[in-house]
Amino acid sequence: MRVVSLVPSLTESVAWTVPGALVGATDWCTHPAGLDVVRVGGTKNPKTERILSLAPDLVIANEEENRAVDLDSLRSAGVEVLVTEVRTVPQAFAELARVLAACGAGSRPRWLDEAEETWSALPSPERRTTAVVPVWRRPWMVLGRDTFAGDVLARLGIDNLWAHHPDRYPKVPVEDLRAARPDIVVLPDEPYHFTADDGPEAFPGLPCALVDGRHLTWYGPSLAEAPRSLGEALRAARR
């Protein structure tokens, strides 16, 4: 089986589970460290000719992270493309199992069971906390409706104030974000790399949690660590 992955989360998952199956991955596929495969460009602008030159049996992609035009181009060239949709934590587990089986995994990996057990065993939050969750600035964009990251936070007791917006990633003036008076502002380090010096200053008087974007937005082996990592960052910001 020769697999090209166009999704960082799936790259890490396949590399952990089916060693040797991956022959190509995007420039953004940073995990596992030291992954030695051909790089095929970005998630939004993959080099289709390079992908085809690898003669993959399967290309794995995601309906949000990858463009339909690129995937259609690969299909037109005779390549099988498996496209995932992940909007919730349970959906992530189901899609991961489907992808790994398609990539040649002989059985369900233990790490996937452990990650699912971790999320199933989460206690009910003692209290709910309102939040805004910027994912970009210049212009400011936040999590809106129906997102995987939003579901992750909801299961940790964080209620996204823009969860019912018509757009999944609405552009919202920072003045409106401040005026909403959230209990907390959640600032991940990807896709925009918010830091202690770049982000919190826009929300004076509001607690800001700097969180690991991989734990917030990736679905894969990191899911097992995500509740602890995110929980610690959120609690630290509220102290």
Coordinates of C-alpha atoms in Angstrom, one line a residue:
M1 CA 0.0 0.0 0.0
R2 CA 1.3 3.4 -1.1
V3 CA -0.4 6.3 0.7
V4 CA -0.2 10.1 0.2
S5 CA -1.7 12.2 3.0
L6 CA -2.9 15.7 2.6
V7 CA -4.0 16.1 6.2
P8 CA -1.5 16.5 9.1
S9 CA -3.7 14.7 11.6
L10 CA -4.1 11.7 9.2
T11 CA -0.4 11.7 8.4
E12 CA 0.5 11.3 12.1
S13 CA -2.1 8.6 12.5
V14 CA -1.0 6.5 9.6
A15 CA 2.7 6.9 10.4
W16 CA 2.0 5.6 13.9
T17 CA -0.2 2.7 12.8
V18 CA 1.0 1.5 9.4
P19 CA 4.8 2.2 9.3
G20 CA 6.0 2.4 5.7
A21 CA 2.6 3.0 4.1
L22 CA 3.2 6.7 3.7
V23 CA 5.1 7.8 0.6
G24 CA 4.0 11.5 0.6
A25 CA 2.7 14.2 2.9
T26 CA 2.2 17.9 2.9
D27 CA 4.7 20.5 4.0
W28 CA 2.5 21.1 7.1
C29 CA 2.7 17.5 8.2
T30 CA 5.1 18.0 11.2
H31 CA 4.3 14.9 13.2
P32 CA 5.8 12.4 13.9
A33 CA 9.1 14.3 14.0
G34 CA 11.6 13.1 11.5
L35 CA 9.0 11.7 9.1
D36 CA 10.9 10.9 5.9
V37 CA 8.5 11.0 3.0
V38 CA 8.3 13.1 -0.2
R39 CA 6.7 16.5 0.5
V40 CA 3.9 17.4 -1.9
G41 CA 3.1 21.1 -1.1
G42 CA 0.5 22.6 1.1
T43 CA -3.0 21.4 2.1
K44 CA -4.6 24.1 0.0
N45 CA -2.1 23.9 -2.9
P46 CA -0.8 20.4 -3.3
K47 CA 1.5 19.6 -6.2
T48 CA -0.7 17.1 -8.0
E49 CA 1.9 16.1 -10.6
R50 CA 4.3 15.3 -7.7
I51 CA 1.6 13.2 -6.1
L52 CA 0.9 11.3 -9.3
S53 CA 4.7 10.7 -9.7
L54 CA 4.6 8.7 -6.4
A55 CA 2.0 6.3 -7.9
P56 CA -0.1 6.2 -4.8
D57 CA -2.7 3.5 -4.2
L58 CA -4.6 5.9 -2.0
V59 CA -4.7 9.7 -1.2
I60 CA -6.3 10.6 2.1
A61 CA -7.9 14.0 2.4
N62 CA -10.4 16.1 4.4
E63 CA -13.4 18.1 3.1
E64 CA -12.4 21.1 5.1
E65 CA -8.6 21.2 4.8
N66 CA -8.4 20.3 1.1
R67 CA -9.9 21.8 -2.0
A68 CA -12.4 19.8 -4.1
V69 CA -10.7 20.9 -7.3
D70 CA -7.4 19.3 -6.3
L71 CA -9.1 16.1 -5.2
D72 CA -11.1 16.0 -8.4
S73 CA -7.9 16.4 -10.4
L74 CA -6.4 13.4 -8.7
R75 CA -9.5 11.3 -9.3
S76 CA -9.5 12.3 -12.9
A77 CA -6.0 10.9 -13.2
G78 CA -7.2 7.5 -11.8
V79 CA -6.1 7.9 -8.2
E80 CA -8.4 6.7 -5.4
V81 CA -9.1 9.5 -2.9
L82 CA -10.7 9.0 0.5
V83 CA -12.2 12.2 2.0
T84 CA -13.0 12.5 5.7
E85 CA -15.4 14.8 7.4
V86 CA -14.7 15.5 11.1
R87 CA -16.9 18.0 12.9
T88 CA -17.1 16.2 16.3
V89 CA -14.9 14.1 18.6
P90 CA -17.0 10.9 18.0
Q91 CA -16.8 11.5 14.3
A92 CA -13.1 11.8 14.6
F93 CA -12.8 8.3 16.1
A94 CA -15.0 6.8 13.4
E95 CA -13.2 8.5 10.5
L96 CA -9.8 7.5 11.9
A97 CA -10.8 3.9 12.1
R98 CA -12.0 4.1 8.5
V99 CA -8.8 5.7 7.2
L100 CA -6.5 3.3 9.0
A101 CA -8.4 0.3 7.7
A102 CA -8.2 1.7 4.2
C103 CA -4.4 2.2 4.6
G104 CA -3.9 -1.4 5.5
A105 CA -4.0 -1.5 9.3
G106 CA -4.8 -5.1 10.2
S107 CA -6.5 -4.2 13.4
R108 CA -7.7 -1.1 15.4
P109 CA -4.6 0.4 17.0
R110 CA -4.4 0.6 20.8
W111 CA -3.7 4.3 20.7
L112 CA -7.1 4.9 19.1
D113 CA -8.8 2.9 21.8
E114 CA -7.0 4.7 24.5
A115 CA -7.8 8.1 23.1
E116 CA -11.5 7.2 22.8
E117 CA -11.5 5.9 26.4
T118 CA -9.9 9.1 27.6
W119 CA -12.7 11.2 26.1
S120 CA -15.5 8.8 27.2
A121 CA -14.2 9.0 30.8
L122 CA -14.2 12.8 31.0
P123 CA -16.2 14.0 34.0
S124 CA -19.0 16.5 33.4
P125 CA -17.7 20.0 33.7
E126 CA -18.4 21.6 37.1
R127 CA -19.4 24.9 35.4
R128 CA -19.8 26.2 31.9
T129 CA -17.5 29.0 30.6
T130 CA -18.2 31.3 27.7
A131 CA -15.4 32.0 25.2
V132 CA -14.4 33.5 21.9
V133 CA -11.9 31.5 19.9
P134 CA -9.9 33.5 17.4
V135 CA -8.1 31.4 14.7
W136 CA -6.7 34.4 12.7
R137 CA -6.1 38.1 12.9
R138 CA -5.7 40.7 10.2
P139 CA -8.6 40.2 9.8
W140 CA -9.9 38.6 13.0
M141 CA -11.6 35.3 12.4
V142 CA -13.1 33.0 15.1
L143 CA -14.6 29.6 15.4
G144 CA -18.2 29.6 14.4
R145 CA -20.7 26.8 14.0
D146 CA -20.1 23.1 13.5
T147 CA -16.3 22.7 14.0
F148 CA -14.3 20.0 15.5
A149 CA -12.4 22.4 17.7
G150 CA -15.7 23.8 19.0
D151 CA -16.9 20.4 19.9
V152 CA -13.6 19.7 21.7
L153 CA -14.0 22.8 23.8
A154 CA -17.7 22.2 24.5
R155 CA -16.8 18.8 26.0
L156 CA -14.4 20.6 28.3
G157 CA -17.0 23.0 29.5
I158 CA -16.3 25.9 27.1
D159 CA -19.2 27.4 25.3
N160 CA -18.2 29.2 22.1
L161 CA -20.2 32.5 21.8
W162 CA -20.1 32.3 18.0
A163 CA -21.2 28.7 17.8
H164 CA -24.5 29.6 16.2
H165 CA -23.1 32.0 13.6
P166 CA -24.1 31.1 10.0
D167 CA -20.5 30.8 9.0
R168 CA -18.1 28.2 10.3
Y169 CA -15.2 30.7 10.5
P170 CA -16.7 34.2 10.6
K171 CA -14.8 37.4 10.3
V172 CA -15.6 39.4 13.4
P173 CA -14.2 42.9 14.3
V174 CA -12.2 42.6 17.5
E175 CA -14.4 45.3 19.0
D176 CA -17.3 43.0 18.7
L177 CA -15.3 40.1 20.3
R178 CA -14.5 42.3 23.3
A179 CA -18.0 43.6 23.5
A180 CA -19.3 40.1 23.9
R181 CA -17.6 39.9 27.3
P182 CA -16.6 36.3 27.2
D183 CA -15.4 34.6 30.4
I184 CA -12.2 33.6 28.5
V185 CA -10.5 34.1 25.2
V186 CA -8.9 30.9 23.7
L187 CA -5.9 31.6 21.6
P188 CA -4.3 28.6 19.8
D189 CA -0.9 28.6 18.2
E190 CA -2.3 27.5 14.8
P191 CA -3.4 28.2 12.2
Y192 CA -2.4 31.7 13.4
H193 CA 0.5 31.5 15.8
F194 CA -0.9 33.5 18.8
T195 CA 1.7 34.1 21.5
A196 CA 1.9 35.9 24.8
D197 CA 3.0 39.0 22.9
D198 CA 0.6 38.6 20.0
G199 CA -3.0 38.3 20.8
P200 CA -3.8 38.8 24.5
E201 CA -3.1 42.6 24.2
A202 CA -6.2 42.9 22.0
F203 CA -8.4 41.7 24.9
P204 CA -7.5 43.9 27.9
G205 CA -9.1 42.8 31.1
L206 CA -10.1 39.4 29.7
P207 CA -8.4 36.2 30.7
C208 CA -6.6 34.6 27.7
A209 CA -5.6 30.9 27.4
L210 CA -2.8 30.2 25.0
V211 CA -3.4 26.6 23.9
D212 CA -1.6 24.1 21.8
G213 CA -3.3 24.2 18.4
R214 CA -2.4 20.5 17.7
H215 CA -4.4 19.5 20.8
L216 CA -7.3 21.7 19.8
T217 CA -7.6 21.0 16.1
W218 CA -5.8 17.8 15.3
Y219 CA -7.5 14.4 15.4
G220 CA -5.0 11.5 15.8
P221 CA -2.7 10.3 18.6
S222 CA -2.7 13.8 20.2
L223 CA -6.4 13.2 21.1
A224 CA -5.3 11.2 24.1
E225 CA -3.3 14.1 25.5
A226 CA -5.7 16.9 24.5
P227 CA -8.1 17.0 27.5
R228 CA -5.2 17.3 29.9
S229 CA -3.2 19.8 27.9
L230 CA -6.2 22.0 27.1
G231 CA -7.6 21.7 30.6
E232 CA -4.4 22.9 32.2
A233 CA -4.2 25.9 29.9
L234 CA -7.8 26.9 30.4
R235 CA -7.5 26.5 34.2
A236 CA -4.3 28.6 34.3
A237 CA -6.0 31.4 32.4
R238 CA -8.9 31.5 34.8
R239 CA -6.9 31.8 38.0

